[in-house]
Structure formats: structure tokens, C-alpha cells
Tab-separated table of C-alpha atoms in Angstrom:
chain	number	residue	atom	x	y	z
I	28	MET	CA	-0.428	-15.561	-30.860
I	29	ASP	CA	-1.120	-13.667	-27.686
I	30	ILE	CA	-1.730	-10.092	-27.557
I	31	ASP	CA	1.020	-7.932	-26.164
I	32	GLU	CA	3.323	-5.307	-26.818
I	33	ASN	CA	6.422	-7.244	-26.361
I	34	ASP	CA	6.402	-10.790	-27.362
I	35	LYS	CA	9.356	-11.695	-25.737
I	36	ALA	CA	9.090	-11.530	-21.709
I	37	LYS	CA	11.506	-9.261	-20.018
I	38	GLU	CA	14.227	-10.949	-18.151
I	39	PRO	CA	15.955	-9.640	-14.965
I	40	PRO	CA	19.442	-8.063	-15.885
I	41	THR	CA	22.345	-9.954	-15.353
I	42	THR	CA	24.807	-7.346	-14.416
I	43	LYS	CA	24.740	-5.719	-11.096
I	44	ALA	CA	22.646	-2.495	-11.228
I	45	LYS	CA	24.475	0.735	-10.440
I	46	LYS	CA	23.335	2.596	-7.161
I	47	PRO	CA	20.734	5.236	-8.159
I	48	LYS	CA	21.912	8.828	-8.037
I	49	LYS	CA	18.654	10.809	-8.122
I	50	VAL	CA	16.760	10.880	-4.825
I	51	ALA	CA	13.194	9.063	-4.765
I	52	THR	CA	14.259	7.078	-8.093
I	53	PRO	CA	13.050	3.309	-8.168
I	54	SER	CA	16.017	1.018	-8.714
I	55	ALA	CA	13.925	-0.726	-11.102
I	56	SER	CA	11.555	0.449	-14.307
I	57	SER	CA	8.327	-0.539	-14.903
I	58	GLU	CA	5.593	-0.195	-17.914
I	59	SER	CA	3.418	2.712	-18.094
I	60	ALA	CA	0.365	2.350	-16.027
I	61	SER	CA	-2.904	4.569	-16.037
I	62	VAL	CA	-2.574	7.384	-13.478
I	63	HIS	CA	-6.224	6.720	-12.918
I	64	PRO	CA	-7.295	6.279	-10.387
I	65	ASP	CA	-4.985	8.488	-8.553
I	66	MET	CA	-3.900	7.112	-5.352
I	67	SER	CA	-2.344	10.173	-3.815
I	68	LEU	CA	-5.752	11.575	-4.229
I	69	ALA	CA	-7.111	8.715	-2.284
I	70	GLN	CA	-4.407	9.456	0.235
I	71	ASP	CA	-5.715	13.044	0.469
I	72	ILE	CA	-9.338	12.009	0.562
I	73	HIS	CA	-8.562	9.794	3.619
I	74	ARG	CA	-6.888	12.672	5.653
I	75	LEU	CA	-9.704	14.697	5.067
I	76	THR	CA	-12.134	12.157	6.387
I	77	MET	CA	-9.857	11.630	9.329
I	78	ILE	CA	-10.123	15.404	10.091
I	79	GLN	CA	-13.708	15.284	9.439
I	80	ASN	CA	-14.417	12.296	12.182
I	81	GLY	CA	-12.126	13.994	14.489
I	82	LYS	CA	-9.406	11.345	14.551
I	83	LEU	CA	-6.601	13.550	12.882
I	84	SER	CA	-6.337	17.242	14.749
I	85	VAL	CA	-6.138	20.190	12.472
I	86	GLU	CA	-2.533	21.072	13.821
I	87	ASP	CA	-1.081	17.674	12.866
I	88	ALA	CA	-2.691	17.428	9.864
I	89	THR	CA	-1.340	20.972	8.808
I	90	ALA	CA	1.976	19.895	9.575
I	91	ILE	CA	1.803	16.417	7.589
I	92	ILE	CA	0.129	17.806	4.441
I	93	GLY	CA	1.926	21.418	4.512
I	94	CYS	CA	-1.349	23.250	4.177
I	95	LYS	CA	-4.463	23.903	6.031
I	96	PRO	CA	-7.324	21.357	5.624
I	97	GLU	CA	-9.670	23.909	4.029
I	98	GLU	CA	-7.114	24.365	1.241
I	99	LEU	CA	-6.584	20.596	0.576
I	100	LEU	CA	-10.385	20.194	0.677
I	101	GLU	CA	-10.717	22.718	-2.028
I	102	LYS	CA	-7.813	21.343	-3.934
I	103	VAL	CA	-9.444	17.860	-3.995
I	104	MET	CA	-12.920	18.902	-4.900
I	105	THR	CA	-11.423	20.920	-7.598
I	106	ARG	CA	-9.614	18.114	-9.122
I	107	VAL	CA	-12.650	15.864	-8.718
I	108	GLY	CA	-15.006	18.465	-10.380
I	109	THR	CA	-13.871	20.370	-13.364
I	110	GLY	CA	-10.298	21.651	-12.393
I	111	GLY	CA	-11.487	25.081	-11.620
I	112	LYS	CA	-12.738	25.556	-15.065
I	113	SER	CA	-16.424	26.187	-16.282
I	114	LEU	CA	-18.649	23.289	-17.035
I	115	GLU	CA	-18.819	23.835	-20.455
I	116	GLU	CA	-15.184	24.399	-21.126
I	117	ALA	CA	-13.880	21.228	-19.008
I	118	MET	CA	-16.541	19.028	-21.164
I	119	LYS	CA	-15.479	20.635	-24.383
I	120	GLU	CA	-11.805	19.809	-23.475
I	121	ASN	CA	-12.653	16.341	-22.588
I	122	GLU	CA	-14.687	15.745	-25.754
I	123	ALA	CA	-11.843	17.192	-27.847
I	124	LYS	CA	-9.391	14.592	-26.228
I	125	TYR	CA	-11.634	11.684	-26.859
I	126	LYS	CA	-12.902	12.592	-30.603
I	127	PRO	CA	-11.932	10.081	-32.939
I	128	SER	CA	-8.993	10.852	-35.372
I	129	GLY	CA	-9.743	11.709	-38.911
I	130	GLU	CA	-8.663	8.503	-40.052
I	131	GLY	CA	-10.858	6.885	-37.775
I	132	GLU	CA	-7.847	4.742	-36.090
I	133	ARG	CA	-6.368	4.917	-32.833
I	134	LYS	CA	-3.427	7.130	-32.343
I	135	VAL	CA	-0.114	5.515	-31.692
I	136	GLU	CA	0.949	5.306	-27.712
I	137	LEU	CA	3.482	7.811	-26.935
I	138	LYS	CA	6.794	6.399	-25.991
I	139	ASP	CA	9.433	7.104	-23.317
I	140	LYS	CA	9.815	10.929	-23.103
I	141	ASP	CA	6.616	11.688	-24.577
I	142	GLU	CA	4.428	9.382	-22.635
I	143	LYS	CA	5.807	10.470	-19.333
I	144	VAL	CA	4.958	14.093	-20.010
I	145	GLU	CA	1.351	12.763	-21.158
I	146	ASN	CA	1.195	11.156	-17.805
I	147	GLU	CA	2.231	14.366	-15.784
I	148	LYS	CA	-0.361	16.060	-17.645
I	149	ALA	CA	-3.010	13.366	-16.811
I	150	LYS	CA	-1.992	13.682	-13.343
I	151	SER	CA	-3.153	17.100	-13.084
I	152	GLU	CA	-6.336	16.844	-15.214
I	153	PRO	CA	-9.693	17.136	-13.593
I	154	LEU	CA	-11.578	13.768	-13.011
I	155	LEU	CA	-15.196	15.006	-14.135
I	156	ASN	CA	-16.418	12.223	-11.878
I	157	PRO	CA	-20.079	13.297	-10.725
I	158	SER	CA	-20.628	9.982	-8.377
I	159	LEU	CA	-17.243	10.666	-6.676
I	160	TYR	CA	-18.069	14.321	-6.230
I	161	ARG	CA	-21.434	13.700	-4.679
I	162	HIS	CA	-19.917	11.329	-2.233
I	163	LEU	CA	-17.541	13.619	-1.112
I	164	GLN	CA	-19.640	16.635	-1.101
I	165	SER	CA	-21.786	14.780	1.531
I	166	THR	CA	-19.097	13.015	3.843
I	167	LEU	CA	-16.612	16.004	3.839
I	168	SER	CA	-19.661	18.731	4.223
I	169	TYR	CA	-18.231	20.795	1.206
I	170	THR	CA	-20.568	23.937	0.621
I	171	SER	CA	-18.431	26.185	-1.125
I	172	PRO	CA	-20.362	28.587	-3.378
I	173	THR	CA	-18.156	27.188	-6.318
I	174	ALA	CA	-19.466	23.850	-5.834
I	175	LEU	CA	-21.069	21.980	-8.631
I	176	THR	CA	-24.676	21.844	-8.269
I	177	GLU	CA	-26.820	18.755	-8.913
I	178	ASP	CA	-27.863	19.957	-12.455
I	179	ASN	CA	-24.236	20.172	-13.239
I	180	LEU	CA	-23.461	16.705	-11.950
I	181	ASN	CA	-26.299	15.538	-14.313
I	182	THR	CA	-24.771	17.287	-17.079
I	183	LEU	CA	-21.360	15.427	-16.536
I	184	THR	CA	-23.265	11.989	-16.252
I	185	SER	CA	-24.934	12.740	-19.821
I	186	HIS	CA	-21.781	14.019	-20.936
I	187	HIS	CA	-19.846	10.748	-19.991
I	188	GLU	CA	-22.703	8.616	-21.763
I	189	SER	CA	-21.702	10.213	-24.955
I	190	ILE	CA	-18.124	10.023	-24.689
I	191	LEU	CA	-18.709	6.205	-23.616
I	192	GLN	CA	-20.662	5.844	-26.786
I	193	GLN	CA	-18.194	7.360	-28.949
I	194	LEU	CA	-15.349	4.783	-27.161
I	195	ASN	CA	-17.664	1.983	-27.854
I	196	GLU	CA	-18.158	2.694	-31.445
I	197	ALA	CA	-14.249	2.562	-31.529
I	198	VAL	CA	-14.113	-0.875	-30.449
I	199	THR	CA	-16.670	-2.047	-33.087
I	200	LYS	CA	-14.699	-0.413	-35.617
I	201	ALA	CA	-11.562	-2.040	-34.501
I	202	LYS	CA	-13.157	-5.207	-34.516
I	203	GLU	CA	-14.154	-4.780	-38.060
I	204	GLU	CA	-11.183	-3.121	-39.565
I	205	ALA	CA	-8.261	-3.754	-37.381
I	206	GLY	CA	-6.392	-6.556	-35.168
I	207	ASP	CA	-6.400	-7.826	-31.801
I	208	MET	CA	-4.078	-5.249	-30.434
I	209	GLU	CA	-6.053	-2.627	-31.777
I	210	ILE	CA	-8.993	-3.968	-30.195
I	211	LEU	CA	-7.070	-4.320	-26.659
I	212	HIS	CA	-6.201	-0.460	-26.904
I	213	ALA	CA	-9.857	0.408	-27.616
I	214	HIS	CA	-11.053	-1.572	-24.579
I	215	MET	CA	-8.042	-0.252	-22.321
I	216	ASP	CA	-9.239	3.353	-23.220
I	217	ILE	CA	-12.617	2.528	-21.952
I	218	ALA	CA	-11.497	0.892	-18.799
I	219	ARG	CA	-9.202	3.964	-18.050
I	220	TYR	CA	-11.951	6.462	-18.691
I	221	SER	CA	-13.978	4.635	-16.492
I	222	ALA	CA	-11.464	4.520	-13.837
I	223	ARG	CA	-10.995	8.326	-14.250
I	224	SER	CA	-14.743	9.536	-14.418
I	225	LEU	CA	-17.310	6.652	-13.629
I	226	PRO	CA	-18.432	4.811	-10.578
I	227	LYS	CA	-16.488	1.927	-8.938
I	228	ASP	CA	-18.734	-0.719	-10.709
I	229	ALA	CA	-18.647	0.670	-14.026
I	230	ALA	CA	-14.784	0.863	-13.720
I	231	LEU	CA	-14.157	-2.643	-12.389
I	232	GLU	CA	-16.568	-3.984	-15.205
I	233	ALA	CA	-14.538	-2.432	-17.761
I	234	CYS	CA	-11.360	-3.967	-16.710
I	235	LYS	CA	-13.185	-7.600	-16.580
I	236	THR	CA	-13.935	-6.794	-19.998
I	237	VAL	CA	-10.397	-6.223	-20.964
I	238	ASN	CA	-9.605	-9.547	-19.028
I	239	ALA	CA	-12.379	-11.491	-20.811
I	240	LEU	CA	-10.386	-10.715	-24.012
I	241	PRO	CA	-9.358	-13.870	-26.391
I	242	LYS	CA	-5.591	-14.466	-26.953
I	243	LEU	CA	-4.816	-11.886	-24.007
I	244	SER	CA	-1.174	-12.641	-22.794
I	245	VAL	CA	-0.275	-13.123	-19.091
I	246	GLY	CA	1.482	-9.869	-18.958
I	247	LYS	CA	-1.652	-8.002	-20.489
I	248	LYS	CA	-4.098	-9.989	-18.156
I	249	LEU	CA	-1.963	-9.018	-14.926
I	250	ASP	CA	-1.999	-5.351	-16.145
I	251	ALA	CA	-5.567	-5.533	-16.075
I	252	PHE	CA	-5.955	-7.320	-12.776
I	253	LEU	CA	-3.500	-4.411	-11.024
I	254	GLU	CA	-5.685	-1.832	-12.697
I	255	MET	CA	-8.803	-3.469	-10.959
I	256	ALA	CA	-6.803	-3.770	-7.753
I	257	ARG	CA	-6.149	-0.202	-7.744
I	258	VAL	CA	-10.026	0.686	-8.438
I	259	ALA	CA	-10.931	-1.234	-5.623
I	260	SER	CA	-8.248	0.091	-3.134
I	261	PHE	CA	-9.242	3.758	-4.011
I	262	TYR	CA	-12.868	3.142	-3.142
I	263	SER	CA	-11.555	1.115	-0.154
I	264	ASP	CA	-12.933	-1.932	-1.299
I	265	TYR	CA	-10.421	-4.161	0.103
I	266	LYS	CA	-12.421	-7.313	-0.098
I	267	GLN	CA	-12.384	-6.691	-3.498
I	268	MET	CA	-8.997	-6.024	-4.148
I	269	LYS	CA	-7.840	-9.329	-1.948
I	270	THR	CA	-9.751	-11.237	-4.606
I	271	VAL	CA	-8.448	-9.641	-7.410
I	272	LEU	CA	-4.881	-10.156	-6.323
I	273	GLU	CA	-5.509	-13.686	-5.602
I	274	SER	CA	-6.758	-13.971	-9.258
I	275	ALA	CA	-3.424	-12.159	-10.583
I	276	ALA	CA	-1.396	-14.361	-8.421
I	277	LYS	CA	-3.018	-17.533	-10.086
I	278	ALA	CA	-2.586	-15.680	-13.734
I	279	ILE	CA	1.082	-15.032	-13.112
I	280	ALA	CA	1.893	-18.573	-12.280
I	281	ASP	CA	1.560	-19.345	-15.817
I	282	GLY	CA	4.306	-16.920	-16.800
I	283	GLY	CA	4.842	-13.199	-16.606
I	284	ASP	CA	8.153	-11.160	-16.802
I	285	TRP	CA	10.001	-10.085	-13.770
I	286	ASP	CA	9.094	-6.475	-13.341
I	287	ARG	CA	5.261	-7.452	-13.312
I	288	ARG	CA	5.924	-9.810	-10.706
I	289	ASN	CA	7.903	-7.332	-8.600
I	290	ARG	CA	4.934	-4.884	-8.871
I	291	LEU	CA	2.433	-7.510	-7.950
I	292	LYS	CA	4.513	-8.051	-4.917
I	293	VAL	CA	3.707	-4.564	-3.727
I	294	TYR	CA	0.214	-4.629	-4.186
I	295	GLN	CA	0.270	-7.832	-2.268
I	296	ALA	CA	2.224	-6.270	0.626
I	297	LEU	CA	-0.052	-3.528	1.128
I	298	ASN	CA	-3.057	-6.083	0.863
I	299	PHE	CA	-1.254	-7.845	3.819
I	300	ILE	CA	-1.053	-4.632	5.580
I	301	LEU	CA	-4.736	-4.166	5.402
I	302	MET	CA	-5.460	-7.494	6.599
I	303	ARG	CA	-2.886	-7.038	9.543
I	304	ASP	CA	-0.611	-9.820	8.282
I	305	VAL	CA	2.098	-7.627	9.100
I	306	GLU	CA	4.869	-10.458	8.833
I	307	SER	CA	3.900	-11.427	5.553
I	308	ALA	CA	3.910	-7.731	4.529
I	309	SER	CA	7.124	-7.171	6.032
I	310	LYS	CA	8.737	-10.020	4.062
I	311	LEU	CA	7.668	-8.739	0.657
I	312	LEU	CA	8.489	-4.976	1.052
I	313	VAL	CA	11.943	-5.576	2.197
I	314	GLU	CA	12.468	-7.909	-1.014
I	315	GLY	CA	11.049	-5.151	-2.918
I	316	ILE	CA	13.199	-2.140	-1.574
I	317	ALA	CA	15.881	-2.656	-4.473
I	318	THR	CA	13.692	-3.253	-7.054
I	319	PHE	CA	10.696	-0.962	-6.551
I	320	SER	CA	8.891	0.111	-9.713
I	321	CYS	CA	5.214	0.334	-8.675
I	322	THR	CA	4.874	4.412	-8.495
I	323	GLU	CA	0.994	4.135	-9.444
I	324	LEU	CA	0.428	2.780	-6.292
I	325	CYS	CA	2.671	4.942	-3.971
I	326	GLU	CA	5.758	6.913	-4.168
I	327	TYR	CA	8.911	5.371	-3.187
I	328	PRO	CA	9.579	7.314	0.306
I	329	GLU	CA	6.097	6.365	0.869
I	330	PHE	CA	6.879	2.296	0.144
I	331	ILE	CA	10.167	2.635	2.423
I	332	THR	CA	8.180	3.931	5.315
I	333	TYR	CA	5.930	0.803	5.015
I	334	ALA	CA	8.981	-1.411	4.641
I	335	ILE	CA	10.668	-0.096	7.876
I	336	VAL	CA	7.474	0.433	10.207
I	337	THR	CA	6.756	-3.332	9.415
I	338	ASN	CA	10.198	-4.726	9.325
I	339	LEU	CA	11.300	-3.177	12.517
I	340	LEU	CA	8.882	-5.588	14.359
I	341	TYR	CA	10.407	-9.113	12.588
I	342	LEU	CA	13.824	-8.354	11.334
I	343	LYS	CA	16.853	-9.306	13.508
I	344	ARG	CA	19.219	-6.701	14.730
I	345	THR	CA	21.641	-7.885	12.170
I	346	GLU	CA	19.457	-7.712	9.280
I	347	LEU	CA	17.826	-4.364	10.491
I	348	LYS	CA	21.313	-2.915	10.018
I	349	LYS	CA	22.023	-4.321	6.725
I	350	SER	CA	18.758	-3.886	4.921
I	351	ILE	CA	17.312	-0.630	6.628
I	352	ILE	CA	19.735	1.323	8.839
I	353	ASP	CA	22.722	0.944	6.140
I	354	GLY	CA	20.459	0.222	3.307
I	355	SER	CA	21.690	2.449	0.512
I	356	GLU	CA	18.158	2.626	-1.124
I	357	VAL	CA	16.875	3.644	2.319
I	358	LEU	CA	19.207	6.163	2.955
I	359	GLN	CA	18.510	7.694	-0.670
I	360	VAL	CA	15.228	8.938	0.828
I	361	ALA	CA	16.137	9.332	4.527
I	362	THR	CA	15.850	13.335	4.252
I	363	GLU	CA	11.984	12.730	3.149
I	364	ILE	CA	11.310	10.512	5.974
I	365	PRO	CA	12.998	11.649	9.078
I	366	LEU	CA	10.594	10.424	11.378
I	367	VAL	CA	10.600	6.659	10.628
I	368	ILE	CA	14.399	6.810	10.037
I	369	LYS	CA	14.829	8.297	13.612
I	370	LEU	CA	12.437	5.255	14.982
I	371	ALA	CA	14.843	2.654	13.426
I	372	ASN	CA	17.989	4.243	14.227
I	373	THR	CA	17.078	5.065	18.166
I	374	LEU	CA	15.568	1.355	18.346
I	375	TYR	CA	18.950	-0.113	17.067
I	376	GLU	CA	21.135	2.416	19.311
I	377	CYS	CA	19.182	1.663	22.108
I	378	ASP	CA	18.012	5.055	22.683
I	379	TYR	CA	14.855	4.190	24.298
I	380	LYS	CA	13.880	7.922	25.653
I	381	ALA	CA	14.093	9.147	22.460
I	382	TYR	CA	12.373	6.016	20.597
I	383	LEU	CA	9.241	6.432	22.907
I	384	HIS	CA	9.161	10.237	21.745
I	385	THR	CA	9.548	9.356	18.214
I	386	ILE	CA	6.656	6.848	18.498
I	387	VAL	CA	4.472	9.640	19.880
I	388	ASP	CA	5.322	11.696	16.959
I	389	LEU	CA	4.559	8.939	14.582
I	390	GLN	CA	1.288	8.412	15.719
I	391	PRO	CA	-0.556	11.302	13.509
I	392	HIS	CA	1.534	10.089	10.529
I	393	LEU	CA	-0.058	6.510	11.185
I	394	ILE	CA	-3.450	8.034	11.374
I	395	ALA	CA	-3.039	9.921	8.085
I	396	ASN	CA	-1.934	7.074	6.186
I	397	ARG	CA	-4.989	5.089	4.726
I	398	TYR	CA	-3.067	1.794	4.595
I	399	LEU	CA	-1.751	2.018	8.393
I	400	GLN	CA	-4.668	4.000	10.044
I	401	PRO	CA	-6.892	0.854	10.807
I	402	HIS	CA	-3.724	-0.527	12.324
I	403	ALA	CA	-2.450	2.375	14.116
I	404	GLY	CA	-3.292	1.065	17.905
I	405	TYR	CA	-1.952	-2.256	17.062
I	406	LEU	CA	1.467	-0.918	15.499
I	407	LEU	CA	1.867	1.417	18.640
I	408	ARG	CA	1.341	-1.330	20.767
I	409	GLU	CA	3.848	-3.765	19.115
I	410	LEU	CA	6.424	-1.214	18.871
I	411	HIS	CA	6.144	-0.601	22.506
I	412	VAL	CA	6.460	-4.367	23.283
I	413	LEU	CA	9.325	-4.468	20.854
I	414	ALA	CA	11.419	-2.011	22.867
I	415	PHE	CA	10.703	-3.350	26.279
I	416	HIS	CA	11.272	-6.882	25.114
I	417	GLN	CA	14.756	-5.398	23.739
I	418	PHE	CA	15.601	-3.933	26.731
I	419	LEU	CA	14.568	-6.781	29.286
I	420	ASP	CA	16.759	-9.115	27.172
I	421	SER	CA	19.811	-7.381	28.503
I	422	TYR	CA	19.165	-8.061	32.086
I	423	GLN	CA	18.346	-10.713	34.553
I	424	SER	CA	16.718	-8.027	36.952
I	425	VAL	CA	16.401	-4.501	36.728
I	426	THR	CA	15.013	-1.830	38.913
I	427	LEU	CA	11.565	-0.072	37.695
I	428	GLU	CA	13.251	3.116	38.484
I	429	SER	CA	16.264	2.463	36.369
I	430	MET	CA	14.100	1.178	33.518
I	431	ALA	CA	11.662	4.051	33.754
I	432	GLU	CA	14.802	6.305	33.595
I	433	SER	CA	15.795	4.866	30.535
I	434	PHE	CA	12.713	5.145	28.736
I	435	GLY	CA	11.925	8.873	30.089
I	436	VAL	CA	8.542	7.712	31.685
I	437	GLY	CA	7.310	7.853	35.320
I	438	THR	CA	7.527	4.398	37.281
I	439	GLU	CA	3.827	4.197	37.406
I	440	PHE	CA	3.036	4.340	33.963
I	441	LEU	CA	6.011	1.691	33.315
I	442	ASP	CA	4.478	-0.271	35.987
I	443	VAL	CA	0.924	-0.246	34.096
I	444	GLN	CA	2.520	-0.931	30.643
I	445	LEU	CA	4.420	-3.756	31.877
I	446	SER	CA	1.874	-5.239	34.047
I	447	ARG	CA	-0.412	-5.212	30.761
I	448	PHE	CA	2.142	-7.030	28.591
I	449	ILE	CA	3.257	-9.360	31.167
I	450	ALA	CA	-0.672	-10.684	31.506
I	451	ALA	CA	-1.135	-10.911	27.956
I	452	GLY	CA	1.705	-13.365	27.742
I	453	ARG	CA	3.805	-10.495	25.343
I	454	LEU	CA	6.666	-10.229	27.809
I	455	THR	CA	8.411	-13.014	29.995
I	456	ALA	CA	8.903	-11.379	32.915
I	457	LYS	CA	7.521	-10.445	36.380
I	458	ILE	CA	7.384	-7.585	38.626
I	459	ASP	CA	8.344	-7.446	42.324
I	460	LYS	CA	6.149	-4.549	43.336
I	461	PHE	CA	7.527	-4.582	46.967
I	462	GLY	CA	11.011	-4.575	45.751
I	463	GLY	CA	10.572	-2.289	42.636
I	464	VAL	CA	12.272	-4.891	40.479
I	465	VAL	CA	11.610	-6.399	37.251
I	466	GLU	CA	12.790	-9.839	36.619
I	467	THR	CA	13.266	-11.661	33.389
I	468	ASN	CA	12.272	-15.132	32.969
I	469	ARG	CA	14.079	-16.265	29.893
I	470	PRO	CA	12.282	-19.211	28.497
I	471	ASP	CA	14.219	-22.723	27.653
I	472	TRP	CA	13.719	-23.101	24.217
I	473	LYS	CA	16.112	-25.800	23.685
I	474	ASN	CA	14.281	-27.925	26.442
I	475	ALA	CA	11.064	-26.984	25.332
I	476	ARG	CA	11.566	-28.168	21.766
I	477	TYR	CA	13.114	-31.297	23.113
I	478	GLN	CA	10.072	-31.983	25.041
I	479	GLU	CA	7.617	-31.423	21.896
I	480	MET	CA	9.782	-33.880	19.979
I	481	ILE	CA	9.300	-36.370	22.647
I	482	GLN	CA	5.622	-35.954	22.790
I	483	LYS	CA	5.205	-36.009	19.036
I	484	GLY	CA	7.121	-39.174	19.107
I	485	ASP	CA	5.339	-40.778	21.633
I	486	LEU	CA	1.996	-39.900	19.423
I	487	LEU	CA	3.475	-41.481	16.397
I	488	LEU	CA	4.196	-44.726	18.219
I	489	ASN	CA	0.935	-44.991	19.279
I	490	ARG	CA	-0.389	-44.410	15.802
I	491	ILE	CA	1.823	-47.068	14.641
I	492	GLN	CA	0.756	-49.557	17.228
I	493	LYS	CA	-3.019	-49.029	16.465
I	494	LEU	CA	-2.090	-49.510	12.406
I	495	GLY	CA	-0.331	-52.669	13.551
I	496	ARG	CA	-3.352	-54.108	15.395
I	497	VAL	CA	-5.492	-53.246	12.424
I	498	VAL	CA	-2.938	-54.945	10.212
I	499	ASP	CA	-2.849	-58.314	12.281
I	500	LEU	CA	-6.407	-58.506	12.445
């Protein structure tokens, strides 16, 4: 029998789900996932890195994060270090948490409410991660008087070795005295401790060990794969993340419940964004709006932001209206993400002047997001093309002056932008510079498809004739 908490796979509910009442509450539930690595911490680290590299201004950063960058830096380093406590106190608390129980057995996992309370506590606990602390201390130029010294970090490393020894002893004891489920829990303890306090390679190796256990169910294998994907994502190892998700997709092809499948789609969507396969990401994101439960990867408003930014580029107006503009789940979190909501509304309402202003305001938010920042320039360019294309579709010809007035820009700026996109083949139009007119050239798609079919038919006939000659011989 496969190892799993629930032998029977979960099935999607047959009755229609009620509209959620609480803001930012996902409409599907998920099994408890480890809070480590903390992806919100990864976002904070990314923002500090962008500020350090000069890609994000202090003013924009302060407006986005709600505090001064130096305050965020102190918060991050405190969290990665000892949580503001003395080294001795932090290690003592950590040792007490992982001290084996008197009976020598793993404590039963907390359920429902108690489990949520425990996870909330874990989100604020110090990581005690010496390798990550060294990296951030160097890259972010952290020189606070309260910073941990190299001796402190070495002491933490020795401390983790002793904790790992205890956890490994628990694995050995589970193999000798308990069953498969207890062995799985003991290995998961090591994996999650490694994700919290040890380097990336150690965390990935611990997850691989879990996946190598015999009699492991598809659901538990997928949980381990998703843990590995988050570790890889946290340390910006996107190549490793892609490889892990490919393995997860193969594993879930053999089974798995609907909730884990939905969570995997969210991971795949963000991976597609990182690979700049925005169209594939948009499809998975819009499908996941009503079933999102992957809060360990990102919060719901952040997920909706990804869904809106990507789907603006590909959804037809009718689908945009249905899924984004009037979508109940999107409206639920609209007050938390006003900028992207305004972007969608101004495009749909053809308020191009407000739309361009919103794009300008959106740029620092793209830079501040670790998934969108590598493609900020690409996304901004595509959003411009989208608006120009939508505007020109309404006209056979239009003056540059009239179009510039609609977009709230100068004619010279508009001329440069349109020329660039026309030359790149992104807009089917031409500019009459002398007359100051933009003329659209709508392609005859019906005739083009007819010609393509004729060419393919001729090619097929030629191949059949060649095959006929060979047969005759």
C-alpha cells in the first residue's frame, strides 16, 4: 500500500461552490505545506537587490513596500539570522523545538485550527540560516553593529549539525520500531528543517531522499516535488525548478487528486513566466483563478496580478470582460491591486491616455516583482503594442495628431513608437509623414489561409506522384 495520509484521492466537489465572502480567500482548499522556504521573504530580498543595483528607486520602493529600504533590510537580516534574540537564546529555543519526545515517537501532526496556528508561528520564526546570511550580508552590504559575526555563523553551522544528527537518529528509530508513515514523517522533518536553515543543495538533497522512499503515493511524491521547486525558486535556480516541475508533471500523470493538480498548475504558470512563455502562463493562470489554493507560493492578490498582466495580452475582449473585468474572484481583491485593475479597465474602456499613465505607474511594480522583473521591458512593450493595435483596428486611417491626443503624447513621440513597431512587423499600418496620417493595412486572413491551403495541397500531390513512381518501379 502506498504511503499517504488519505488513501482515497480527493475528488472535486459536485455541487457548485459558494462565492467566498472574505477578501483574498482562495476558493479551493489545500493540504498544509511547509512555510519554508518563505516566498514572501524571497520577494523582499529581490526588492532589496533591485534597490542595491539601482534598478528600483528608493522613492518607488518605499511606496511599494510601505517602509524605508533600510528598515526592510534590517527586517530581512533579522529574520534570516536569530530573530533579534541572542545567539544562545535562539539556539536554545531551536534545540528545544526539535528535542525528541520522552516516548521517543514523533508527535502527531496538528490538525485544522491548531495546524494553522503553528504555521503562522513558523512564518515569523528566525531561519538561523548561516549560508543565506553570509550571501545577503555580502550582496546587500549589510554592516549593522548588530550583524552576526563569522564566529557566530560558524557556531550556527555546528548547531545545525547536531540538530540534523538528532533528526537522523529519529529516522533510524522509526525504521526499527515504527511503520512507513512514521519513516516518511521523520524524513519530511529533515527536508523542512533543511529548507529553513541549510544551503540550497542540502535542502534539495533532503527532498530527493523523501522522493526515493519506497511505497510513496503519487500525492506525497508531488508534495516533495513542489517543495523542491520552491527551494529552487527561492534561490533563483530556475533551471532546476523547470527540471523538477517536469518530473512532477510526469509523476501526476499516474494519478493524484484534483487539489494537487491545481497547485501544480500554479507552479507551472510561474515557471512559464520565468521562461517568457507568457501565453502558456496566461492560460494556466486564468484557469486557476477560481481554484487557487497555492498560498505557500504566493498570496491570492499577487496571483491575480499575474493573471491580469498576462491575460491582457491574449484574451479577446469578450473573455476579458467575463474573466477579468467582471470576474467575481478578481473583484474580491480589486482594492488590494488597484493598479492592475485600472490597467485592465482603461484598456477595455478604450481610455488610452489613462492606460499609458497606468503603464508608467506599473513599471516599478514590475521591477519589484521577482517573477516579472526579468521581462519588465518585454511586458511594457507588449502592452504598448496591444493599445496601438486596438486603437488602429477601429480606423481605416487616422491623423497622427488625433491619435496622439487620444494617447496623451506628442506627435513626434508617437511617430517614433509607431515606426518602430511597424518596422518590426508588430503593427499592420503605414505612416504618411507628409500628410500626417496613419493608414491601417488589414491583412486578408481568409485569402491568406486559402493560398496556404492551395500550397499545401500542391505539395501533397507532388509527394503522392513521387510515391506512385516508386510503387510502379
